[in-house]
XYZ file of C-alpha atoms in Angstrom:
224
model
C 0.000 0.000 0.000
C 3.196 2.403 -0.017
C 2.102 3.819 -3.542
C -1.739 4.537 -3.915
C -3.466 2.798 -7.079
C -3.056 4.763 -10.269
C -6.823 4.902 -12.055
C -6.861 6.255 -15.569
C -10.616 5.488 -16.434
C -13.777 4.946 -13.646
C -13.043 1.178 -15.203
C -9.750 0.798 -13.156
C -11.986 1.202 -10.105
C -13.801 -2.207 -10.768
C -10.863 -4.615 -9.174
C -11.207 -2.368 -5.512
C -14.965 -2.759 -5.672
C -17.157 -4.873 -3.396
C -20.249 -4.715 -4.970
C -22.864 -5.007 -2.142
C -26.565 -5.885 -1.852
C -27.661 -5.904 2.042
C -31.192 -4.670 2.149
C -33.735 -7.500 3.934
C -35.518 -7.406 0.532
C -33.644 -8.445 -1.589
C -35.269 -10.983 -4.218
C -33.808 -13.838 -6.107
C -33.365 -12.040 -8.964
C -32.027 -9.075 -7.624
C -29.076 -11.486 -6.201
C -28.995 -12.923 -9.919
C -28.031 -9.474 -11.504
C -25.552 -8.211 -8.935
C -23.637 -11.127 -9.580
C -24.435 -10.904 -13.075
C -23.152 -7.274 -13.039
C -19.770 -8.293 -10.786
C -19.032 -10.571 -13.420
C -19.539 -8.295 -16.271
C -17.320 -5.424 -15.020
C -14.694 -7.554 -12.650
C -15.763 -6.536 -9.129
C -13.256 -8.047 -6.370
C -16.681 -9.591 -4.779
C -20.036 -9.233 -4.425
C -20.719 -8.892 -0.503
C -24.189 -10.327 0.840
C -25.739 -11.779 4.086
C -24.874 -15.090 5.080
C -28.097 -16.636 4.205
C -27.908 -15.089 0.592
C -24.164 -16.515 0.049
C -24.855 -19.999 -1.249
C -26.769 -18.719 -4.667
C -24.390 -16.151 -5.359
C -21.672 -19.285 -5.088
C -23.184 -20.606 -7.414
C -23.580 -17.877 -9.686
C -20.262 -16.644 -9.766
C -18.747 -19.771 -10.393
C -15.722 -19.658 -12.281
C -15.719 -16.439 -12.350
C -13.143 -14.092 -10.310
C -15.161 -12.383 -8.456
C -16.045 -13.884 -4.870
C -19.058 -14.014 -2.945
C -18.369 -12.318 0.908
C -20.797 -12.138 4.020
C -21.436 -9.844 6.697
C -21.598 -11.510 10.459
C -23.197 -9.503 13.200
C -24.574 -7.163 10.886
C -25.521 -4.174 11.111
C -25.546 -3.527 14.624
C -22.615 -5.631 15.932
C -24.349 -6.605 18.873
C -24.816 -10.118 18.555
C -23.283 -12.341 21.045
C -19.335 -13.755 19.674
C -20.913 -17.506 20.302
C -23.706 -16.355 17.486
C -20.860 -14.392 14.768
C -18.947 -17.530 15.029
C -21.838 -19.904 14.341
C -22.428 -17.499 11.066
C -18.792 -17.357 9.914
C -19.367 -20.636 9.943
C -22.279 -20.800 8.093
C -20.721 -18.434 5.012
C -17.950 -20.212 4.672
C -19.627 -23.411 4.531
C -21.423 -21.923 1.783
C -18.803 -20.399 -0.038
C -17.979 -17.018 1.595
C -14.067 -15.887 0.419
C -14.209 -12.878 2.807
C -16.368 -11.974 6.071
C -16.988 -8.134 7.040
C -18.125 -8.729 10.652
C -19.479 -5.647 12.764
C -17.805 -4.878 16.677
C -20.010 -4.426 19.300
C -20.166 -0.477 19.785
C -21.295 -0.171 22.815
C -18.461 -1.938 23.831
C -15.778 -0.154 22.361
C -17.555 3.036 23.672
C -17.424 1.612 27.351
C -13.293 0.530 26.983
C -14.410 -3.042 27.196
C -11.555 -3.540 25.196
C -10.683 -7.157 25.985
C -14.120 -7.958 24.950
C -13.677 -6.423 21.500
C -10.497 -7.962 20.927
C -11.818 -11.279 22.060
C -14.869 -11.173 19.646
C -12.769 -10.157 16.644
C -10.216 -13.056 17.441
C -13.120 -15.410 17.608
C -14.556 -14.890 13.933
C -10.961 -14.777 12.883
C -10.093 -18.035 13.986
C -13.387 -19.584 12.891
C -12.821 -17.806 9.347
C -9.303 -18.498 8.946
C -7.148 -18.780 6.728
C -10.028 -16.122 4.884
C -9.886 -12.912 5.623
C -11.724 -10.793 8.231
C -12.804 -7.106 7.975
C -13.547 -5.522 11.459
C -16.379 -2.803 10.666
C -16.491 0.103 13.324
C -18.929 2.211 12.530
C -16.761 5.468 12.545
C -19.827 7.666 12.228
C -20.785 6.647 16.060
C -17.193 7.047 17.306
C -14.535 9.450 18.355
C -11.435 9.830 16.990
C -9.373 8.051 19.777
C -12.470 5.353 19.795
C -11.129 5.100 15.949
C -8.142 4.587 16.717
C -8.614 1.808 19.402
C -10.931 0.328 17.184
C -8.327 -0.057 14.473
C -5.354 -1.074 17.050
C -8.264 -4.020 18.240
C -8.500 -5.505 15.106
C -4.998 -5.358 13.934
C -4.301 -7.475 17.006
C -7.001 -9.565 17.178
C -5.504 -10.765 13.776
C -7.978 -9.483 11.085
C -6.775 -8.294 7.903
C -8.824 -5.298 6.966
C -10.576 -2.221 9.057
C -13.474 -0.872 7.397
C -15.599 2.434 8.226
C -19.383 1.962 7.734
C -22.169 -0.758 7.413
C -24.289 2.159 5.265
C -26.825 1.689 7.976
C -25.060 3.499 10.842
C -25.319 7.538 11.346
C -22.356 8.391 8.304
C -20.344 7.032 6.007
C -16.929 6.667 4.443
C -15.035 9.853 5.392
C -11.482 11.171 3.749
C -10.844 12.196 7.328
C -11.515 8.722 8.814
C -10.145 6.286 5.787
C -6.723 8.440 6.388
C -6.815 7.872 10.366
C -7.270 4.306 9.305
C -4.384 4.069 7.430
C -2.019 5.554 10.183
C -3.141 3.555 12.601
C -3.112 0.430 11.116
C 0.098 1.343 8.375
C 0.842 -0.067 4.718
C 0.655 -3.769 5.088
C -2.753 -4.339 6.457
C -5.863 -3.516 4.862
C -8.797 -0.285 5.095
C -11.921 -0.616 3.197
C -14.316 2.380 2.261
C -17.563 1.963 2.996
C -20.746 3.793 3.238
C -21.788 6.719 1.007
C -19.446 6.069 -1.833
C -21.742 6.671 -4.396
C -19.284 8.027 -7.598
C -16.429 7.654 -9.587
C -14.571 10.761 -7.526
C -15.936 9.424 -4.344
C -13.988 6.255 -5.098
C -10.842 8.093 -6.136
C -10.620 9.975 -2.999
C -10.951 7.017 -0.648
C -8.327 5.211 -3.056
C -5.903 8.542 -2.624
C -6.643 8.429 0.829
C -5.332 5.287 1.821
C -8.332 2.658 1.160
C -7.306 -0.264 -0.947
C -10.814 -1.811 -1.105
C -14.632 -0.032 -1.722
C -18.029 -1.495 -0.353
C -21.057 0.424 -2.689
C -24.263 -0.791 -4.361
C -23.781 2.034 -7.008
C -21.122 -0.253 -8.205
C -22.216 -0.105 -11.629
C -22.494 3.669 -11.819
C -18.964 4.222 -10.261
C -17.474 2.243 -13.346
C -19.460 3.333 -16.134
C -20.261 6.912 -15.313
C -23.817 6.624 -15.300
């Protein structure tokens, strides 16, 4: 991560793109296309719910894009016993990634041992697959940032990521660059929440984020 990606077109943004479909309705066929669509333009993954992971498996099958689950989403507060038992789950199904959610509250009351222990959990169940610790940065303070990233990098995950787009604020430039001090070049910071364009994804890319989570996936890479 010493040298920031160089994009020439919006279509050099595809291969740092999580394309994402969360929302509790999602149909069948909505599933269908945004795998369809991850395909088509070479999204790193498409990132669902646990439950949703074994038909985009199948979908995407041979095919480089992977499917990824959340665990504990979106509020985090889940017990570890129950994020385990659905890292589990994804990964029996096919889930190359998990984006698990801390507990807040938590973090906000310096249970820090707790944090740590939950993150370690999920990381062992998922391993040798990578884990990205979501911490809601809208909700926290700067130093709670900070501890937040410090947690996860030794708890043993691989990524820190800012948002679940359901929490109060997004992706910041302010908070993707924290990130990246805290946590340096070899580990990895993922933009997510209100990244909606093609210069949104730039600026998270120039400030230190080597992977985006968005649903306007499509539009970031064709401009639409």
């Amino acid at each position: 991560m010493a040298d920031r990606p160089v994009i020439r077109s919006s279509r050099d943004l595809a291969p740092y793109i999580d394309h994402t479909l969360l929302r509790p309705d999602a149909t069948r066929e909505d599933l269908v296309r945004l795998c369809e669509e991850a395909r088509s333009y070479g999204f790193a993954t498409v990132c669902v719910t646990a439950a949703n992971v074994p038909l985009c498996a199948r979908v995407l099958e041979g095919s480089r894009t992977r499917p990824i689950a959340v665990v504990g989403f979106p509020s985090g507060t889940a017990s570890t016993q129950a994020k385990v038992a659905e890292a589990q789950e994804a990964i029996r199904a096919g889930a190359a990634e998990l984006d698990m959610v801390v507990h807040t509250g938590r973090l906000q009351a310096k249970d820090y041992a707790y944090v740590e222990a939950d993150i370690r959990a999920v990381v062992a169940a998922a391993a040798p697959r990578p884990v990205k610790v979501i911490l809601e940065t809208g909700a926290l303070s700067r130093d709670e940032k900070v501890v937040g990233c410090a947690l996860a990098k030794a708890a043993g995950a691989a990524f820190v990521k800012t948002s679940t787009g359901f929490g109060p604020g997004g992706a910041t430039v302010e908070d993707v660059e924290l990130m990246r001090q805290v946590v340096g070049e070899d580990f990895g910071v993922k933009a997510s929440g209100g990244v909606r364009t093609a210069a949104d994804a730039r600026r998270m890319l120039q400030a230190g984020a080597n992977r985006l989570g968005t649903s306007a996936s499509v539009a970031i890479v064709t401009g639409e």
